[in-house]
Amino acid sequence: MGKEYTLGRQERLKSHKLIEQLFNGGKGFSVSPFRVYYLLDKTAAAGIAAGDGSKTAPSVQCGFGVSSRQFKKAVDRNRVKRVTREAWRLQKQVLETRMEAGTERLAVFLIYTGKELPAFNTVKEKLAVILNKLIAVIDETGTHHP
């Protein structure tokens, strides 16, 4: 299996500072049952840290969340996050190849807002829609080189 199908430590959105910027100054949209927040700009490039001091930070970082109001049991919340991370891991290459040519960084946070435990295929289909919308947003900005 190639490196492209991994979701390593550096690719996860964990910086409290960047997450705060994302929710305060980022944009968002909904694709039921997800709420998507994203931040795309050059200032995000400075905010995304390389983590353990390796060569460069990834061009896309993603975080995942599930409401404890909808899912009282941590087991259920963790399952939803695990399924979402797996679907993201398998499909993120389309977005990453689009981002590689530019200097911008993309920070994405996915929040699951549904009320039931999702099936993997449902999550995978919805994430494909989300990735296509994010690619459309990147193309709209016009600052990115294809």
mmCIF file of C-alpha atoms in Angstrom:
data_model
loop_
_atom_site.group_PDB
_atom_site.id
_atom_site.type_symbol
_atom_site.label_atom_id
_atom_site.label_comp_id
_atom_site.label_asym_id
_atom_site.label_seq_id
_atom_site.Cartn_x
_atom_site.Cartn_y
_atom_site.Cartn_z
ATOM 1 C CA MET A 1 0.000 0.000 0.000
ATOM 2 C CA GLY A 2 1.322 3.413 -0.959
ATOM 3 C CA LYS A 3 1.894 6.415 1.229
ATOM 4 C CA GLU A 4 -1.035 8.273 -0.350
ATOM 5 C CA TYR A 5 -3.580 6.265 1.635
ATOM 6 C CA THR A 6 -2.375 7.296 5.063
ATOM 7 C CA LEU A 7 -3.709 9.764 7.569
ATOM 8 C CA GLY A 8 -0.642 10.600 9.587
ATOM 9 C CA ARG A 9 -0.143 12.728 12.637
ATOM 10 C CA GLN A 10 0.779 15.841 10.638
ATOM 11 C CA GLU A 11 -2.363 15.586 8.508
ATOM 12 C CA ARG A 12 -4.661 15.843 11.517
ATOM 13 C CA LEU A 13 -5.816 19.229 12.663
ATOM 14 C CA LYS A 14 -4.720 19.478 16.290
ATOM 15 C CA SER A 15 -3.416 23.017 16.775
ATOM 16 C CA HIS A 16 -5.736 24.872 19.166
ATOM 17 C CA LYS A 17 -4.654 28.166 17.638
ATOM 18 C CA LEU A 18 -5.489 27.066 14.096
ATOM 19 C CA ILE A 19 -8.788 25.481 15.155
ATOM 20 C CA GLU A 20 -9.748 28.755 16.825
ATOM 21 C CA GLN A 21 -8.866 30.681 13.641
ATOM 22 C CA LEU A 22 -10.869 28.177 11.635
ATOM 23 C CA PHE A 23 -14.055 28.600 13.654
ATOM 24 C CA ASN A 24 -13.710 32.376 14.088
ATOM 25 C CA GLY A 25 -12.561 33.415 10.622
ATOM 26 C CA GLY A 26 -13.186 30.417 8.395
ATOM 27 C CA LYS A 27 -16.126 29.653 6.178
ATOM 28 C CA GLY A 28 -18.493 26.735 6.219
ATOM 29 C CA PHE A 29 -21.204 24.802 4.482
ATOM 30 C CA SER A 30 -23.448 21.849 5.217
ATOM 31 C CA VAL A 31 -23.774 18.527 3.470
ATOM 32 C CA SER A 32 -26.209 16.533 5.535
ATOM 33 C CA PRO A 33 -25.258 14.959 7.987
ATOM 34 C CA PHE A 34 -22.018 16.978 8.147
ATOM 35 C CA ARG A 35 -21.197 20.598 8.887
ATOM 36 C CA VAL A 36 -17.922 21.555 7.219
ATOM 37 C CA TYR A 37 -15.693 24.443 8.289
ATOM 38 C CA TYR A 38 -12.661 25.384 6.220
ATOM 39 C CA LEU A 39 -9.926 27.992 6.136
ATOM 40 C CA LEU A 40 -8.016 28.526 2.903
ATOM 41 C CA ASP A 41 -5.371 31.211 2.723
ATOM 42 C CA LYS A 42 -1.701 32.005 3.005
ATOM 43 C CA THR A 43 -2.002 32.993 6.668
ATOM 44 C CA ALA A 44 -3.101 29.434 7.395
ATOM 45 C CA ALA A 45 0.219 28.260 5.941
ATOM 46 C CA ALA A 46 1.991 29.954 8.839
ATOM 47 C CA GLY A 47 -0.497 28.497 11.299
ATOM 48 C CA ILE A 48 -0.169 24.887 10.214
ATOM 49 C CA ALA A 49 2.840 23.586 12.032
ATOM 50 C CA ALA A 50 4.938 20.763 10.701
ATOM 51 C CA GLY A 51 4.503 18.979 14.026
ATOM 52 C CA ASP A 52 7.660 17.036 14.716
ATOM 53 C CA GLY A 53 9.992 19.304 12.742
ATOM 54 C CA SER A 54 10.012 17.330 9.505
ATOM 55 C CA LYS A 55 10.501 18.982 6.124
ATOM 56 C CA THR A 56 7.146 20.584 5.300
ATOM 57 C CA ALA A 57 3.652 20.765 6.654
ATOM 58 C CA PRO A 58 0.946 19.023 4.639
ATOM 59 C CA SER A 59 -1.147 21.198 2.337
ATOM 60 C CA VAL A 60 -4.389 19.845 3.854
ATOM 61 C CA GLN A 61 -5.161 19.183 7.512
ATOM 62 C CA CYS A 62 -8.451 17.831 8.769
ATOM 63 C CA GLY A 63 -10.166 17.485 12.134
ATOM 64 C CA PHE A 64 -13.250 15.513 13.086
ATOM 65 C CA GLY A 65 -15.929 16.067 15.708
ATOM 66 C CA VAL A 66 -19.186 14.565 16.924
ATOM 67 C CA SER A 67 -21.694 16.167 19.274
ATOM 68 C CA SER A 68 -21.947 14.646 22.723
ATOM 69 C CA ARG A 69 -25.490 15.977 22.817
ATOM 70 C CA GLN A 70 -26.496 13.623 19.985
ATOM 71 C CA PHE A 71 -24.353 10.672 21.086
ATOM 72 C CA LYS A 72 -24.206 10.294 24.859
ATOM 73 C CA LYS A 73 -21.834 7.316 24.784
ATOM 74 C CA ALA A 74 -18.192 7.941 23.968
ATOM 75 C CA VAL A 75 -18.131 4.565 22.197
ATOM 76 C CA ASP A 76 -20.664 5.854 19.660
ATOM 77 C CA ARG A 77 -18.879 9.197 19.182
ATOM 78 C CA ASN A 78 -15.567 7.435 18.655
ATOM 79 C CA ARG A 79 -17.130 5.065 16.125
ATOM 80 C CA VAL A 80 -18.543 7.948 14.063
ATOM 81 C CA LYS A 81 -15.166 9.712 14.109
ATOM 82 C CA ARG A 82 -13.341 6.496 13.190
ATOM 83 C CA VAL A 83 -15.654 5.827 10.226
ATOM 84 C CA THR A 84 -15.350 9.448 9.075
ATOM 85 C CA ARG A 85 -11.550 9.410 9.333
ATOM 86 C CA GLU A 86 -11.390 6.192 7.322
ATOM 87 C CA ALA A 87 -13.608 7.591 4.560
ATOM 88 C CA TRP A 88 -11.492 10.775 4.497
ATOM 89 C CA ARG A 89 -8.262 8.760 4.362
ATOM 90 C CA LEU A 90 -9.440 6.809 1.326
ATOM 91 C CA GLN A 91 -10.676 9.816 -0.669
ATOM 92 C CA LYS A 92 -8.497 12.803 0.261
ATOM 93 C CA GLN A 93 -6.039 12.322 -2.631
ATOM 94 C CA VAL A 94 -8.261 14.282 -5.031
ATOM 95 C CA LEU A 95 -8.094 17.320 -2.767
ATOM 96 C CA GLU A 96 -4.401 16.943 -1.982
ATOM 97 C CA THR A 97 -3.366 16.749 -5.637
ATOM 98 C CA ARG A 98 -5.336 19.951 -6.281
ATOM 99 C CA MET A 99 -3.578 21.694 -3.371
ATOM 100 C CA GLU A 100 -0.006 20.550 -4.162
ATOM 101 C CA ALA A 101 0.624 23.121 -6.882
ATOM 102 C CA GLY A 102 -0.290 26.147 -4.758
ATOM 103 C CA THR A 103 1.231 27.801 -1.740
ATOM 104 C CA GLU A 104 -1.993 27.964 0.258
ATOM 105 C CA ARG A 105 -2.889 25.637 3.079
ATOM 106 C CA LEU A 106 -6.327 24.218 3.709
ATOM 107 C CA ALA A 107 -7.614 23.475 7.195
ATOM 108 C CA VAL A 108 -10.888 21.516 7.320
ATOM 109 C CA PHE A 109 -13.030 20.498 10.278
ATOM 110 C CA LEU A 110 -15.895 18.040 9.807
ATOM 111 C CA ILE A 111 -18.642 17.885 12.419
ATOM 112 C CA TYR A 112 -21.128 15.043 12.243
ATOM 113 C CA THR A 113 -24.585 16.446 13.001
ATOM 114 C CA GLY A 114 -26.763 13.389 12.339
ATOM 115 C CA LYS A 115 -28.766 11.671 15.034
ATOM 116 C CA GLU A 116 -28.056 8.037 14.108
ATOM 117 C CA LEU A 117 -24.911 5.972 13.751
ATOM 118 C CA PRO A 118 -23.990 6.168 10.057
ATOM 119 C CA ALA A 119 -23.066 3.330 7.737
ATOM 120 C CA PHE A 120 -19.600 3.537 6.203
ATOM 121 C CA ASN A 121 -20.951 3.712 2.627
ATOM 122 C CA THR A 122 -23.177 6.674 3.529
ATOM 123 C CA VAL A 123 -20.270 8.560 5.067
ATOM 124 C CA LYS A 124 -18.064 7.756 2.082
ATOM 125 C CA GLU A 125 -20.659 9.106 -0.376
ATOM 126 C CA LYS A 126 -21.185 12.294 1.629
ATOM 127 C CA LEU A 127 -17.446 12.878 1.944
ATOM 128 C CA ALA A 128 -17.111 12.582 -1.836
ATOM 129 C CA VAL A 129 -19.651 15.422 -2.144
ATOM 130 C CA ILE A 130 -17.790 17.462 0.495
ATOM 131 C CA LEU A 131 -14.451 16.988 -1.279
ATOM 132 C CA ASN A 132 -15.972 18.099 -4.584
ATOM 133 C CA LYS A 133 -17.375 21.224 -2.902
ATOM 134 C CA LEU A 134 -13.975 21.998 -1.372
ATOM 135 C CA ILE A 135 -12.323 21.610 -4.781
ATOM 136 C CA ALA A 136 -14.918 24.005 -6.233
ATOM 137 C CA VAL A 137 -14.085 26.502 -3.461
ATOM 138 C CA ILE A 138 -10.369 26.214 -4.239
ATOM 139 C CA ASP A 139 -11.068 26.817 -7.923
ATOM 140 C CA GLU A 140 -13.314 29.812 -7.108
ATOM 141 C CA THR A 141 -10.594 31.637 -5.202
ATOM 142 C CA GLY A 142 -8.602 31.948 -8.411
ATOM 143 C CA THR A 143 -5.343 32.316 -6.478
ATOM 144 C CA HIS A 144 -4.595 28.632 -6.809
ATOM 145 C CA HIS A 145 -2.764 27.215 -9.796
ATOM 146 C CA PRO A 146 -4.290 23.973 -11.138
#
